[in-house]
XYZ file of C-alpha atoms in Angstrom:
410
model
C -35.684 8.152 67.529
C -33.717 10.314 65.109
C -34.491 9.993 61.421
C -31.990 7.526 59.805
C -32.740 8.060 56.103
C -33.576 11.056 53.889
C -32.269 13.432 56.506
C -31.538 16.245 54.128
C -33.981 18.694 52.583
C -33.714 20.700 49.352
C -33.639 23.905 51.389
C -30.728 22.691 53.501
C -28.801 21.614 50.403
C -29.373 25.031 48.819
C -28.333 27.108 51.840
C -25.559 25.176 53.594
C -22.103 26.551 52.826
C -20.043 25.292 55.760
C -17.400 22.767 54.588
C -18.097 19.243 55.705
C -19.855 15.920 55.041
C -23.631 15.841 55.622
C -25.294 12.380 55.642
C -28.662 11.763 54.026
C -28.688 8.132 55.083
C -27.850 4.691 53.648
C -24.421 5.880 52.459
C -25.465 9.080 50.633
C -23.604 12.260 51.622
C -23.633 15.922 50.672
C -20.036 17.118 50.467
C -19.234 20.815 50.845
C -15.631 21.696 49.998
C -13.505 24.449 51.479
C -14.283 26.449 48.336
C -18.007 25.961 49.100
C -18.623 23.770 46.043
C -21.165 21.017 46.654
C -21.332 17.457 45.360
C -22.864 14.084 46.162
C -20.969 11.018 47.398
C -22.047 7.473 47.986
C -19.836 5.817 50.594
C -19.704 2.092 51.182
C -17.437 -0.649 52.458
C -16.239 -3.503 50.229
C -13.677 -6.132 51.151
C -13.081 -4.224 54.388
C -12.170 -1.058 52.488
C -14.114 2.206 52.565
C -14.826 3.523 49.068
C -16.485 6.729 47.821
C -18.423 6.962 44.554
C -18.993 10.433 43.123
C -22.598 10.967 42.003
C -22.297 14.465 40.543
C -22.327 18.135 41.465
C -25.302 19.625 43.282
C -25.843 22.296 40.644
C -26.569 19.466 38.168
C -27.873 16.576 40.273
C -30.836 17.288 42.613
C -31.329 15.650 45.995
C -33.940 13.296 44.546
C -31.675 12.303 41.644
C -28.772 11.688 44.062
C -30.992 9.376 46.119
C -31.968 7.449 42.987
C -28.324 7.058 41.979
C -27.398 5.897 45.471
C -30.248 3.344 45.332
C -28.852 1.919 42.035
C -25.387 1.651 43.607
C -26.839 -0.248 46.587
C -28.579 -2.654 44.197
C -25.275 -3.360 42.457
C -23.639 -4.067 45.817
C -26.499 -6.414 46.689
C -25.705 -8.339 43.474
C -22.028 -8.511 44.397
C -20.959 -5.825 41.917
C -18.716 -2.922 42.890
C -20.307 0.286 41.485
C -16.939 2.090 41.207
C -15.436 -0.761 39.169
C -18.537 -0.750 36.981
C -18.229 3.000 36.359
C -14.534 2.680 35.476
C -15.183 -0.210 33.098
C -17.883 1.809 31.356
C -15.500 4.740 30.914
C -12.783 2.445 29.547
C -15.197 0.973 27.017
C -16.308 4.438 25.935
C -12.685 5.522 25.490
C -11.914 2.343 23.544
C -14.927 2.880 21.300
C -13.873 6.468 20.719
C -10.333 5.353 19.886
C -11.749 2.846 17.413
C -13.601 5.568 15.536
C -10.643 6.134 13.249
C -11.542 7.854 10.011
C -10.868 6.254 6.647
C -8.158 8.835 5.918
C -6.428 8.109 9.222
C -6.468 4.390 8.460
C -5.182 5.015 4.937
C -2.257 7.029 6.303
C -1.489 4.393 8.922
C -1.652 1.595 6.329
C 0.691 3.378 3.903
C 3.148 4.188 6.712
C 3.166 0.546 7.790
C 3.665 -0.820 4.277
C 5.924 1.691 2.533
C 9.109 0.359 4.156
C 8.560 -2.813 2.153
C 7.782 -1.058 -1.134
C 10.528 -0.714 -3.705
C 10.501 3.061 -3.983
C 8.933 6.204 -2.599
C 7.023 6.744 -5.828
C 4.780 3.762 -5.042
C 3.760 5.311 -1.720
C 3.070 8.610 -3.490
C 0.849 6.833 -6.026
C -1.146 5.249 -3.197
C -1.522 8.572 -1.396
C -2.470 10.496 -4.534
C -5.050 7.953 -5.723
C -6.759 7.699 -2.344
C -6.712 11.439 -1.634
C -8.005 12.322 -5.102
C -10.900 9.892 -5.406
C -11.723 8.334 -2.011
C -10.991 11.045 0.564
C -13.548 13.607 -0.694
C -16.319 11.040 -0.204
C -15.320 8.758 2.685
C -12.117 10.285 4.059
C -13.656 11.990 7.106
C -16.065 9.166 7.940
C -15.337 6.600 10.659
C -13.785 3.620 8.895
C -16.286 1.387 10.700
C -19.112 3.130 8.810
C -17.723 2.528 5.315
C -20.098 0.118 3.584
C -20.755 -1.163 0.070
C -22.910 1.824 -0.870
C -20.128 4.249 0.039
C -17.482 2.227 -1.814
C -19.737 2.262 -4.877
C -20.165 6.030 -4.501
C -16.379 6.312 -4.826
C -15.925 3.878 -7.714
C -18.992 4.271 -9.914
C -18.206 7.781 -11.289
C -14.798 6.701 -12.664
C -15.349 3.004 -13.402
C -16.208 3.536 -17.065
C -14.000 6.546 -17.816
C -10.885 5.771 -15.755
C -11.123 2.012 -15.521
C -7.469 1.289 -14.763
C -7.349 3.925 -12.025
C -10.667 2.737 -10.584
C -9.442 -0.861 -10.515
C -6.331 0.092 -8.577
C -8.367 2.323 -6.273
C -10.764 -0.516 -5.442
C -7.848 -2.791 -4.565
C -6.289 -0.107 -2.390
C -9.539 0.598 -0.543
C -9.903 -3.140 0.061
C -6.392 -3.294 1.548
C -6.991 -0.268 3.797
C -10.304 -1.654 5.076
C -8.670 -5.047 5.604
C -5.969 -3.406 7.708
C -8.626 -1.534 9.699
C -10.477 -4.775 10.428
C -7.374 -6.594 11.647
C -6.454 -3.529 13.733
C -9.843 -3.587 15.446
C -11.278 -0.410 13.929
C -14.105 -2.156 12.068
C -15.834 -5.536 11.881
C -17.586 -7.619 9.262
C -16.948 -8.392 5.598
C -14.825 -6.135 3.437
C -17.211 -4.035 1.295
C -14.502 -3.349 -1.307
C -13.779 -6.994 -2.167
C -14.307 -7.923 -5.804
C -15.080 -11.647 -5.958
C -18.706 -12.532 -5.181
C -19.398 -8.941 -4.177
C -18.548 -5.881 -6.291
C -18.284 -8.075 -9.376
C -22.083 -8.278 -9.126
C -22.401 -4.481 -9.175
C -19.693 -3.333 -11.602
C -18.817 -4.459 -15.099
C -15.608 -6.396 -15.562
C -12.698 -4.198 -16.555
C -12.198 -6.175 -19.777
C -15.804 -5.438 -20.757
C -15.586 -1.736 -19.996
C -12.349 -0.966 -21.736
C -9.817 -3.183 -23.413
C -6.487 -3.319 -21.621
C -4.021 -1.069 -23.418
C -0.856 -2.956 -24.249
C 2.492 -1.188 -24.408
C 3.107 -0.137 -28.029
C 5.781 -2.497 -29.359
C 8.028 -2.435 -32.405
C 7.474 -5.403 -34.786
C 10.535 -7.631 -34.517
C 11.089 -7.421 -38.306
C 11.770 -3.684 -37.897
C 14.281 -4.143 -35.099
C 17.372 -3.908 -37.331
C 16.641 -0.490 -38.857
C 15.566 0.850 -35.484
C 18.773 -0.323 -33.801
C 20.856 1.224 -36.579
C 19.103 4.547 -35.957
C 19.455 4.191 -32.195
C 23.210 3.697 -32.438
C 23.510 7.035 -34.231
C 22.078 8.798 -31.172
C 24.368 10.367 -28.585
C 24.144 10.434 -24.831
C 23.451 8.252 -21.799
C 19.799 7.644 -22.683
C 20.772 6.062 -26.031
C 23.209 3.653 -24.360
C 20.667 2.832 -21.645
C 17.920 2.127 -24.190
C 20.167 -0.121 -26.274
C 21.240 -1.990 -23.140
C 17.588 -2.308 -22.088
C 16.638 -3.794 -25.460
C 19.569 -6.223 -25.571
C 18.900 -7.511 -22.050
C 15.068 -7.552 -22.419
C 14.768 -5.931 -19.002
C 12.585 -3.201 -17.533
C 13.309 0.525 -17.336
C 13.547 0.561 -13.536
C 15.907 -2.398 -13.508
C 18.274 -0.681 -15.959
C 18.371 2.846 -14.560
C 18.790 1.412 -11.052
C 21.656 -0.894 -12.111
C 24.745 -0.642 -9.884
C 28.282 -1.664 -10.705
C 28.400 -4.175 -7.835
C 25.665 -6.125 -9.645
C 27.790 -6.572 -12.763
C 30.366 -9.299 -13.419
C 32.125 -8.280 -16.629
C 34.416 -11.310 -16.650
C 31.487 -13.676 -16.197
C 29.297 -11.634 -18.566
C 26.540 -11.631 -15.954
C 24.312 -8.965 -14.447
C 22.611 -10.084 -11.226
C 19.630 -7.946 -10.200
C 18.798 -8.309 -6.475
C 15.265 -9.302 -5.357
C 14.393 -5.871 -3.952
C 14.684 -4.325 -7.423
C 12.667 -6.997 -9.212
C 8.927 -6.919 -9.794
C 8.626 -10.569 -8.716
C 10.953 -9.888 -5.741
C 13.233 -12.717 -6.855
C 16.896 -12.470 -7.868
C 17.307 -12.351 -11.633
C 20.512 -13.286 -13.488
C 20.890 -11.699 -16.915
C 23.393 -13.125 -19.439
C 25.161 -10.249 -21.191
C 25.732 -10.401 -24.935
C 28.922 -8.974 -26.422
C 27.391 -5.603 -27.286
C 26.013 -5.225 -23.729
C 29.536 -5.827 -22.423
C 30.855 -3.165 -24.826
C 28.361 -0.649 -23.457
C 29.385 -1.420 -19.873
C 33.085 -1.095 -20.640
C 32.406 2.231 -22.320
C 30.676 3.499 -19.175
C 32.996 1.968 -16.595
C 35.544 4.836 -16.605
C 32.809 7.229 -15.449
C 32.862 5.578 -12.021
C 30.133 6.229 -9.498
C 27.555 3.902 -8.002
C 25.157 3.696 -10.932
C 25.905 2.115 -14.291
C 23.743 4.701 -16.053
C 24.183 7.911 -14.056
C 22.005 10.959 -14.496
C 23.106 14.579 -14.601
C 24.680 13.974 -11.174
C 27.050 11.044 -10.698
C 25.339 9.954 -7.464
C 21.883 9.895 -9.075
C 20.563 7.402 -11.653
C 19.274 8.311 -15.075
C 15.727 9.679 -15.072
C 13.013 7.116 -15.709
C 11.705 9.403 -18.483
C 15.029 9.808 -20.289
C 14.612 6.827 -22.645
C 11.016 7.742 -23.447
C 12.123 11.285 -24.249
C 14.788 9.834 -26.539
C 12.155 7.870 -28.468
C 10.223 11.081 -29.010
C 13.347 12.831 -30.293
C 13.805 9.926 -32.708
C 10.224 10.599 -33.851
C 9.167 7.230 -32.472
C 6.625 8.490 -29.969
C 4.452 5.559 -31.055
C 6.723 3.243 -29.032
C 7.389 2.694 -25.324
C 10.509 1.340 -23.675
C 8.542 -1.489 -22.105
C 7.231 -2.463 -25.525
C 10.644 -3.773 -26.571
C 10.138 -6.668 -24.150
C 7.131 -7.653 -26.265
C 9.280 -7.331 -29.382
C 11.776 -9.753 -27.850
C 9.003 -12.139 -26.792
C 7.440 -12.168 -30.277
C 10.839 -12.736 -31.895
C 11.621 -15.665 -29.576
C 8.229 -17.277 -30.213
C 8.028 -16.794 -33.993
C 11.634 -16.783 -35.191
C 13.414 -19.242 -32.906
C 13.048 -22.742 -31.510
C 13.834 -21.679 -27.952
C 11.320 -23.072 -25.426
C 8.557 -20.858 -24.133
C 9.794 -21.061 -20.536
C 13.273 -19.873 -21.565
C 11.900 -16.632 -22.986
C 9.723 -16.203 -19.896
C 12.798 -16.572 -17.695
C 14.664 -13.989 -19.777
C 11.772 -11.588 -19.118
C 11.700 -12.545 -15.404
C 7.987 -13.185 -15.608
C 6.300 -14.610 -12.528
C 4.928 -18.128 -13.029
C 1.241 -18.411 -12.200
C 0.921 -22.078 -13.123
C 1.911 -24.111 -10.035
C 2.799 -27.196 -12.066
C 5.067 -25.228 -14.392
C 6.635 -23.436 -11.439
C 7.424 -26.750 -9.760
C 9.486 -27.850 -12.762
C 11.210 -24.492 -13.084
C 13.848 -25.011 -10.417
C 16.762 -23.557 -12.389
C 17.028 -20.470 -14.546
C 18.408 -22.147 -17.725
C 21.193 -19.582 -17.588
C 23.690 -21.321 -19.893
C 21.039 -21.849 -22.552
C 19.869 -18.261 -22.215
C 23.387 -17.021 -23.031
C 23.017 -18.355 -26.580
C 19.476 -16.958 -26.880
C 20.573 -13.428 -25.896
C 23.504 -13.548 -28.344
C 21.048 -14.555 -31.079
C 18.820 -11.659 -30.035
C 21.758 -9.275 -30.498
C 22.388 -10.669 -33.973
C 18.740 -10.151 -34.878
C 18.863 -6.566 -33.566
C 21.843 -5.868 -35.818
C 20.235 -7.301 -38.959
C 18.400 -5.191 -41.538
C 16.117 -6.786 -44.117
C 16.384 -5.449 -47.674
C 14.873 -6.260 -51.045
C 18.061 -8.032 -52.061
C 18.088 -10.136 -48.942
C 19.433 -9.721 -45.424
C 22.387 -7.485 -44.670
C 24.251 -7.386 -41.363
C 25.002 -3.907 -40.087
C 28.562 -3.117 -39.083
C 28.256 -1.008 -35.919
C 31.549 0.783 -36.523
C 30.289 2.092 -39.795
C 26.919 3.147 -38.404
């Protein structure tokens, strides 16, 4: 009786070069191609279909190793498992695992690309990119995001936590967001190693303990009159923009981005859309008489922006008002600080309610109870408050008493 299994010999495998299929038995075959390359196949029938499983090339897999692989395939079939399906599933898992090995930098780029369409301006995306690339990328940028742990996050933050506390705080928050995105996207699992509460707060000192928060330098409200008199002597778009900013108690970005379609001169109202507000909520600003004068003075210039820059289709630079303060030899002040001046004046020199001043500043309400009662914007009452603010800005204290400044004579 002819031999039914292990028909082949190592010598035969080494010397045969005629194309064809040479059985070893129990489904194992030596395959010689027309180009005389040799490989191993395991052939079997499943669900009435003939299938062939490649076991490797002869120059890599020996006859004995091919027999062992064929034996494992037969065992899978005995257990009701298709060896080809098993091999394909293994490859798919390996490819999926490889795809999931995104680096931290790749995840950071993907996160910023996904979020920047919802950010107010391109500068915010640049700040994210610059912060991450400067401080995080050199340490964890090339590592698989799945491997970023608490020790690595600390390696990024610890060197700058005491010396660049504000930057480090923002960086930690940004790393947390990127790792959170990576987790939801399936590139990592487990807790977020950059979270602050009940985690990094046990390893790093609180920001308030490391370095006191620097407030924007503000002008004392008692000095507002003399300052305004000096400001009105200045020439140029920046001077008008700064005066308008002070009189409306708004932010630099809100003013330089102001468009004429937001302004209702007849109704003495400036309505800033949600996408240009920090709190992402529409903000109505009552315009005092002097603010209206400024707008009417600028209206003949035309264009899209109320305060145009050197080009009519571009807004005023966000540094223009700060540069003006320096030219006025008031480099000790910031534009944002005038909002604090307004807030101090309202609290200490008027009887206007706290919430009215907060609404004028468009501050977000953190207290849920207070927010529930704040359904309106007290607009009509705020008209009188902003007119009183203008009067205060035009008043200079003197030894003899209080003298009102006539703008025309300034």
